Amino acid sequence: QVQLVESGGGLVQAGGSLRLSCAASGRTFSNYVMGWFRQAPGKEREFVAAITWSGASTYYADSVKGRFTISRDNAKNTVYLQMNTLKPEDTAVYYCAARDSWPLGPNPDYWGQGTQVTVSS
C-alpha cells in the first residue's frame, strides 16, 4: 500500500500562485509514477500532470501547460505541483495519485484525500 497526503491548497486571487505537495509513504517512492488530477464542482475528475519515476519526463494537460510545473524529490518521498498564473477555472479539489507503471492513466492505483484550491476573480 502507498499512502498519499496532499497539502498546500488554499484561497488565492487570480494571477497568483500556489505550490501543492504530496507526501508518500508505505512503499519505495521512486518505484512509482506520480501525478495530479483535479475535480471541480459538478465536473468529472481530470488529469493535470504526471512525472516519471526519476523525474526525467513530465506531461501536462493542455489547460495547464506553461502555467503548472510538476516535480518530485525522491529523497523526500514528495511530489510537487507549482501552480502559477492561476485562473478561476483552476478552482477544484486537487488529488495526488500514484501508479507503478506508465502511463499513469485515468485510474491510478493510489489516491490521496485531496486538497481544495480556490481561485477568486
Coordinates of N, CA and C in Angstrom, one line a residue:
Q1 N 0.8 -1.2 0.0 CA 0.0 0.0 0.0 C 0.9 1.2 0.0
V2 N 0.4 2.3 -0.7 CA 1.0 3.6 -0.7 C 0.0 4.6 -0.1
Q3 N 0.5 5.3 0.8 CA -0.3 6.4 1.4 C 0.1 7.7 0.9
L4 N -0.8 8.5 0.4 CA -0.5 9.8 -0.1 C -1.3 10.9 0.6
V5 N -0.6 12.0 1.0 CA -1.2 13.1 1.8 C -0.8 14.4 1.1
E6 N -1.8 15.1 0.6 CA -1.6 16.3 -0.1 C -1.7 17.5 1.0
S7 N -1.0 18.6 0.6 CA -1.1 19.8 1.4 C -0.8 21.0 0.5
G8 N -1.1 22.2 1.0 CA -0.7 23.4 0.2 C -1.9 24.1 -0.5
G9 N -3.0 23.5 -0.4 CA -4.2 24.1 -1.1 C -4.6 25.4 -0.3
G10 N -5.5 26.1 -0.9 CA -6.0 27.3 -0.2 C -6.7 28.3 -1.1
L11 N -6.9 29.5 -0.7 CA -7.6 30.5 -1.4 C -6.6 31.5 -2.0
V12 N -6.6 31.8 -3.3 CA -5.7 32.7 -3.9 C -6.4 33.5 -4.9
Q13 N -6.0 34.7 -5.2 CA -6.6 35.6 -6.2 C -6.1 35.2 -7.6
A14 N -6.9 35.4 -8.6 CA -6.5 35.2 -9.9 C -5.2 35.8 -10.2
G15 N -4.3 35.1 -10.9 CA -2.9 35.6 -11.2 C -1.9 35.2 -10.2
G16 N -2.4 34.6 -9.1 CA -1.5 34.2 -8.0 C -0.9 32.9 -8.2
S17 N -0.2 32.4 -7.2 CA 0.5 31.1 -7.3 C 0.2 30.3 -6.0
L18 N 0.3 29.0 -6.1 CA 0.3 28.1 -5.0 C 1.2 26.9 -5.3
R19 N 1.8 26.3 -4.3 CA 2.5 25.1 -4.5 C 1.9 24.0 -3.7
L20 N 1.4 22.9 -4.3 CA 0.9 21.7 -3.7 C 2.0 20.7 -3.4
S21 N 1.9 20.0 -2.3 CA 2.8 19.0 -2.0 C 2.1 17.7 -1.8
C22 N 2.7 16.6 -2.1 CA 2.1 15.3 -1.8 C 3.2 14.4 -1.2
A23 N 3.0 14.0 0.1 CA 4.0 13.2 0.8 C 3.5 11.7 0.7
A24 N 4.4 10.9 0.3 CA 4.1 9.5 0.1 C 4.8 8.6 1.2
S25 N 4.1 7.5 1.5 CA 4.7 6.6 2.5 C 4.2 5.2 2.2
G26 N 4.9 4.2 2.7 CA 4.4 2.8 2.6 C 5.2 2.0 1.6
R27 N 5.7 2.5 0.5 CA 6.4 1.7 -0.5 C 7.6 2.6 -1.0
T28 N 8.4 2.0 -1.8 CA 9.6 2.8 -2.3 C 9.0 3.8 -3.3
F29 N 9.2 5.1 -3.0 CA 8.6 6.2 -3.7 C 9.0 6.2 -5.2
S30 N 10.3 5.9 -5.4 CA 10.9 6.0 -6.7 C 10.4 4.9 -7.6
N31 N 9.7 4.0 -7.1 CA 9.1 2.9 -8.0 C 7.8 3.3 -8.6
Y32 N 7.3 4.6 -8.3 CA 6.0 5.0 -8.7 C 6.0 6.2 -9.6
V33 N 5.3 6.1 -10.7 CA 4.9 7.3 -11.5 C 3.9 8.1 -10.7
M34 N 4.1 9.4 -10.6 CA 3.2 10.2 -9.8 C 2.5 11.2 -10.7
G35 N 1.4 11.7 -10.2 CA 0.6 12.6 -11.0 C -0.4 13.4 -10.1
W36 N -1.0 14.4 -10.7 CA -2.0 15.2 -10.1 C -3.3 15.2 -11.0
F37 N -4.4 15.1 -10.4 CA -5.7 15.2 -11.0 C -6.5 16.3 -10.3
R38 N -7.6 16.7 -10.9 CA -8.4 17.7 -10.2 C -9.9 17.4 -10.5
Q39 N -10.7 17.9 -9.6 CA -12.2 17.7 -9.8 C -12.9 19.0 -9.4
A40 N -13.5 19.7 -10.3 CA -14.3 20.9 -10.0 C -15.7 20.5 -9.7
P41 N -16.4 21.3 -8.9 CA -17.8 21.0 -8.6 C -18.7 20.8 -9.9
G42 N -19.4 19.6 -9.9 CA -20.2 19.3 -11.0 C -19.5 18.8 -12.2
K43 N -18.2 18.6 -12.1 CA -17.5 18.1 -13.3 C -16.8 16.8 -12.9
E44 N -16.3 16.1 -14.0 CA -15.6 14.8 -13.8 C -14.1 15.2 -13.4
R45 N -13.5 14.2 -12.7 CA -12.1 14.4 -12.4 C -11.3 14.4 -13.7
E46 N -10.3 15.2 -13.8 CA -9.5 15.3 -15.0 C -8.0 15.3 -14.6
F47 N -7.2 14.8 -15.6 CA -5.8 14.8 -15.4 C -5.2 16.2 -15.5
V48 N -4.2 16.4 -14.7 CA -3.5 17.7 -14.7 C -2.0 17.5 -15.1
A49 N -1.3 16.6 -14.4 CA 0.1 16.5 -14.8 C 0.6 15.1 -14.2
A50 N 1.7 14.7 -14.9 CA 2.4 13.4 -14.4 C 3.9 13.5 -14.6
I51 N 4.6 12.7 -13.8 CA 6.0 12.7 -13.8 C 6.5 11.3 -13.7
T52 N 7.5 11.0 -14.5 CA 8.1 9.6 -14.4 C 8.9 9.4 -13.2
W53 N 9.4 8.1 -13.0 CA 10.0 7.7 -11.8 C 11.1 8.5 -11.3
S54 N 12.0 8.9 -12.3 CA 13.2 9.7 -11.9 C 12.9 11.2 -12.0
G55 N 11.8 11.5 -12.6 CA 11.5 13.0 -12.9 C 12.1 13.4 -14.2
A56 N 12.6 12.5 -15.0 CA 13.2 12.9 -16.3 C 12.1 13.4 -17.3
S57 N 10.9 12.9 -17.2 CA 9.9 13.3 -18.1 C 8.6 13.8 -17.4
T58 N 8.0 14.8 -17.9 CA 6.8 15.3 -17.4 C 5.7 15.5 -18.5
Y59 N 4.5 15.5 -18.1 CA 3.4 15.6 -19.0 C 2.3 16.4 -18.4
Y60 N 1.6 17.2 -19.2 CA 0.6 18.2 -18.7 C -0.6 18.2 -19.6
A61 N -1.7 18.5 -18.9 CA -3.0 18.8 -19.7 C -2.8 20.1 -20.4
D62 N -3.4 20.2 -21.5 CA -3.2 21.5 -22.3 C -3.7 22.7 -21.5
S63 N -4.7 22.5 -20.7 CA -5.2 23.6 -19.9 C -4.3 24.2 -18.9
V64 N -3.2 23.5 -18.5 CA -2.3 24.0 -17.5 C -0.9 24.1 -18.1
K65 N -0.6 23.7 -19.3 CA 0.7 23.7 -19.8 C 1.2 25.2 -19.9
G66 N 2.5 25.3 -19.4 CA 3.1 26.7 -19.3 C 2.8 27.4 -18.1
R67 N 1.8 26.9 -17.3 CA 1.5 27.6 -16.0 C 1.8 26.7 -14.8
F68 N 1.7 25.4 -14.9 CA 1.9 24.5 -13.8 C 3.2 23.7 -14.1
T69 N 3.9 23.4 -13.0 CA 5.1 22.5 -13.1 C 5.0 21.4 -12.1
I70 N 5.2 20.2 -12.5 CA 5.2 19.1 -11.6 C 6.7 18.7 -11.4
S71 N 7.0 18.3 -10.2 CA 8.4 17.9 -9.9 C 8.3 16.9 -8.7
R72 N 9.4 16.2 -8.5 CA 9.5 15.3 -7.4 C 10.9 15.3 -6.7
D73 N 10.9 14.9 -5.5 CA 12.1 14.8 -4.7 C 12.1 13.4 -4.1
N74 N 12.8 12.5 -4.8 CA 12.7 11.1 -4.3 C 13.3 10.9 -2.9
A75 N 14.2 11.7 -2.6 CA 14.9 11.6 -1.2 C 13.9 12.0 -0.1
K76 N 12.9 12.8 -0.5 CA 11.9 13.3 0.5 C 10.5 12.6 0.3
N77 N 10.5 11.7 -0.7 CA 9.2 11.0 -1.0 C 8.1 11.9 -1.2
T78 N 8.3 13.0 -2.0 CA 7.4 14.0 -2.2 C 7.3 14.4 -3.6
V79 N 6.1 14.7 -4.1 CA 5.8 15.2 -5.4 C 5.2 16.6 -5.2
Y80 N 5.5 17.5 -6.1 CA 5.0 18.9 -6.0 C 4.3 19.3 -7.3
L81 N 3.4 20.3 -7.1 CA 2.7 20.9 -8.2 C 2.8 22.4 -8.0
Q82 N 3.7 23.1 -8.7 CA 3.8 24.5 -8.7 C 2.8 25.1 -9.7
M83 N 1.9 25.9 -9.2 CA 0.8 26.5 -10.0 C 0.9 28.0 -10.0
N84 N 1.2 28.5 -11.2 CA 1.4 29.9 -11.4 C 0.2 30.5 -12.3
T85 N 0.1 31.8 -12.3 CA -0.9 32.4 -13.1 C -2.3 31.7 -13.0
L86 N -2.7 31.5 -11.8 CA -3.9 30.8 -11.5 C -5.1 31.5 -12.1
K87 N -6.1 30.8 -12.5 CA -7.3 31.3 -13.1 C -8.5 30.7 -12.2
P88 N -9.6 31.5 -12.2 CA -10.8 30.9 -11.5 C -11.2 29.5 -12.0
E89 N -11.0 29.2 -13.2 CA -11.3 27.9 -13.7 C -10.4 26.8 -13.2
D90 N -9.3 27.2 -12.5 CA -8.5 26.2 -11.8 C -9.0 25.7 -10.5
T91 N -10.1 26.4 -10.0 CA -10.7 26.0 -8.8 C -11.2 24.6 -8.8
A92 N -10.7 23.8 -7.8 CA -11.0 22.3 -7.8 C -10.4 21.7 -6.6
V93 N -10.8 20.5 -6.3 CA -10.1 19.7 -5.4 C -9.0 19.0 -6.2
Y94 N -7.7 19.1 -5.7 CA -6.6 18.5 -6.4 C -6.2 17.2 -5.7
Y95 N -6.0 16.2 -6.4 CA -5.6 14.9 -5.9 C -4.3 14.4 -6.4
C96 N -3.5 13.9 -5.5 CA -2.3 13.3 -5.9 C -2.5 11.8 -6.2
A97 N -1.8 11.2 -7.1 CA -2.0 9.8 -7.5 C -0.7 9.1 -7.8
A98 N -0.7 7.8 -7.7 CA 0.5 7.0 -7.9 C 0.2 5.7 -8.7
R99 N 1.1 5.3 -9.5 CA 0.9 4.0 -10.2 C 2.3 3.5 -10.4
D100 N 2.5 2.1 -10.4 CA 3.8 1.6 -10.6 C 4.2 1.3 -12.0
S101 N 3.4 1.8 -13.0 CA 3.7 1.6 -14.4 C 3.3 2.8 -15.1
W102 N 3.8 2.9 -16.4 CA 3.5 4.1 -17.2 C 2.6 3.6 -18.4
P103 N 1.6 4.3 -18.8 CA 1.3 5.7 -18.4 C 0.5 5.7 -17.1
L104 N 0.4 6.8 -16.5 CA -0.4 7.0 -15.3 C -1.8 6.6 -15.5
G105 N -2.4 7.0 -16.6 CA -3.8 6.6 -16.9 C -4.8 7.3 -16.1
P106 N -6.1 7.1 -16.4 CA -7.2 7.7 -15.6 C -7.5 7.1 -14.3
N107 N -6.9 5.9 -14.1 CA -7.3 5.2 -12.8 C -6.0 4.7 -12.1
P108 N -5.2 5.5 -11.6 CA -4.0 5.1 -10.9 C -4.4 4.2 -9.7
D109 N -3.3 3.5 -9.2 CA -3.6 2.6 -8.1 C -3.9 3.2 -6.8
Y110 N -3.3 4.4 -6.5 CA -3.4 5.0 -5.2 C -3.7 6.5 -5.4
W111 N -4.5 7.0 -4.4 CA -5.0 8.3 -4.4 C -4.8 9.0 -3.0
G112 N -4.6 10.3 -3.0 CA -4.6 11.0 -1.8 C -6.1 11.4 -1.5
Q113 N -6.2 12.1 -0.4 CA -7.6 12.6 0.0 C -8.0 13.8 -0.6
G114 N -7.1 14.6 -1.2 CA -7.4 15.8 -1.9 C -7.2 17.0 -1.1
T115 N -6.9 18.1 -1.8 CA -6.7 19.4 -1.2 C -7.4 20.5 -2.0
Q116 N -8.2 21.4 -1.4 CA -9.0 22.3 -2.1 C -8.2 23.5 -2.6
V117 N -8.3 23.9 -3.8 CA -7.7 25.1 -4.4 C -8.9 26.0 -4.9
T118 N -8.9 27.2 -4.4 CA -10.0 28.1 -4.8 C -9.3 29.4 -5.3
V119 N -9.6 29.7 -6.5 CA -9.1 30.9 -7.2 C -10.2 32.0 -7.3
S120 N -10.0 33.1 -6.7 CA -11.1 34.1 -6.8 C -10.7 35.1 -7.9
S121 N -11.8 35.6 -8.5 CA -11.6 36.6 -9.6 C -11.5 38.0 -9.2

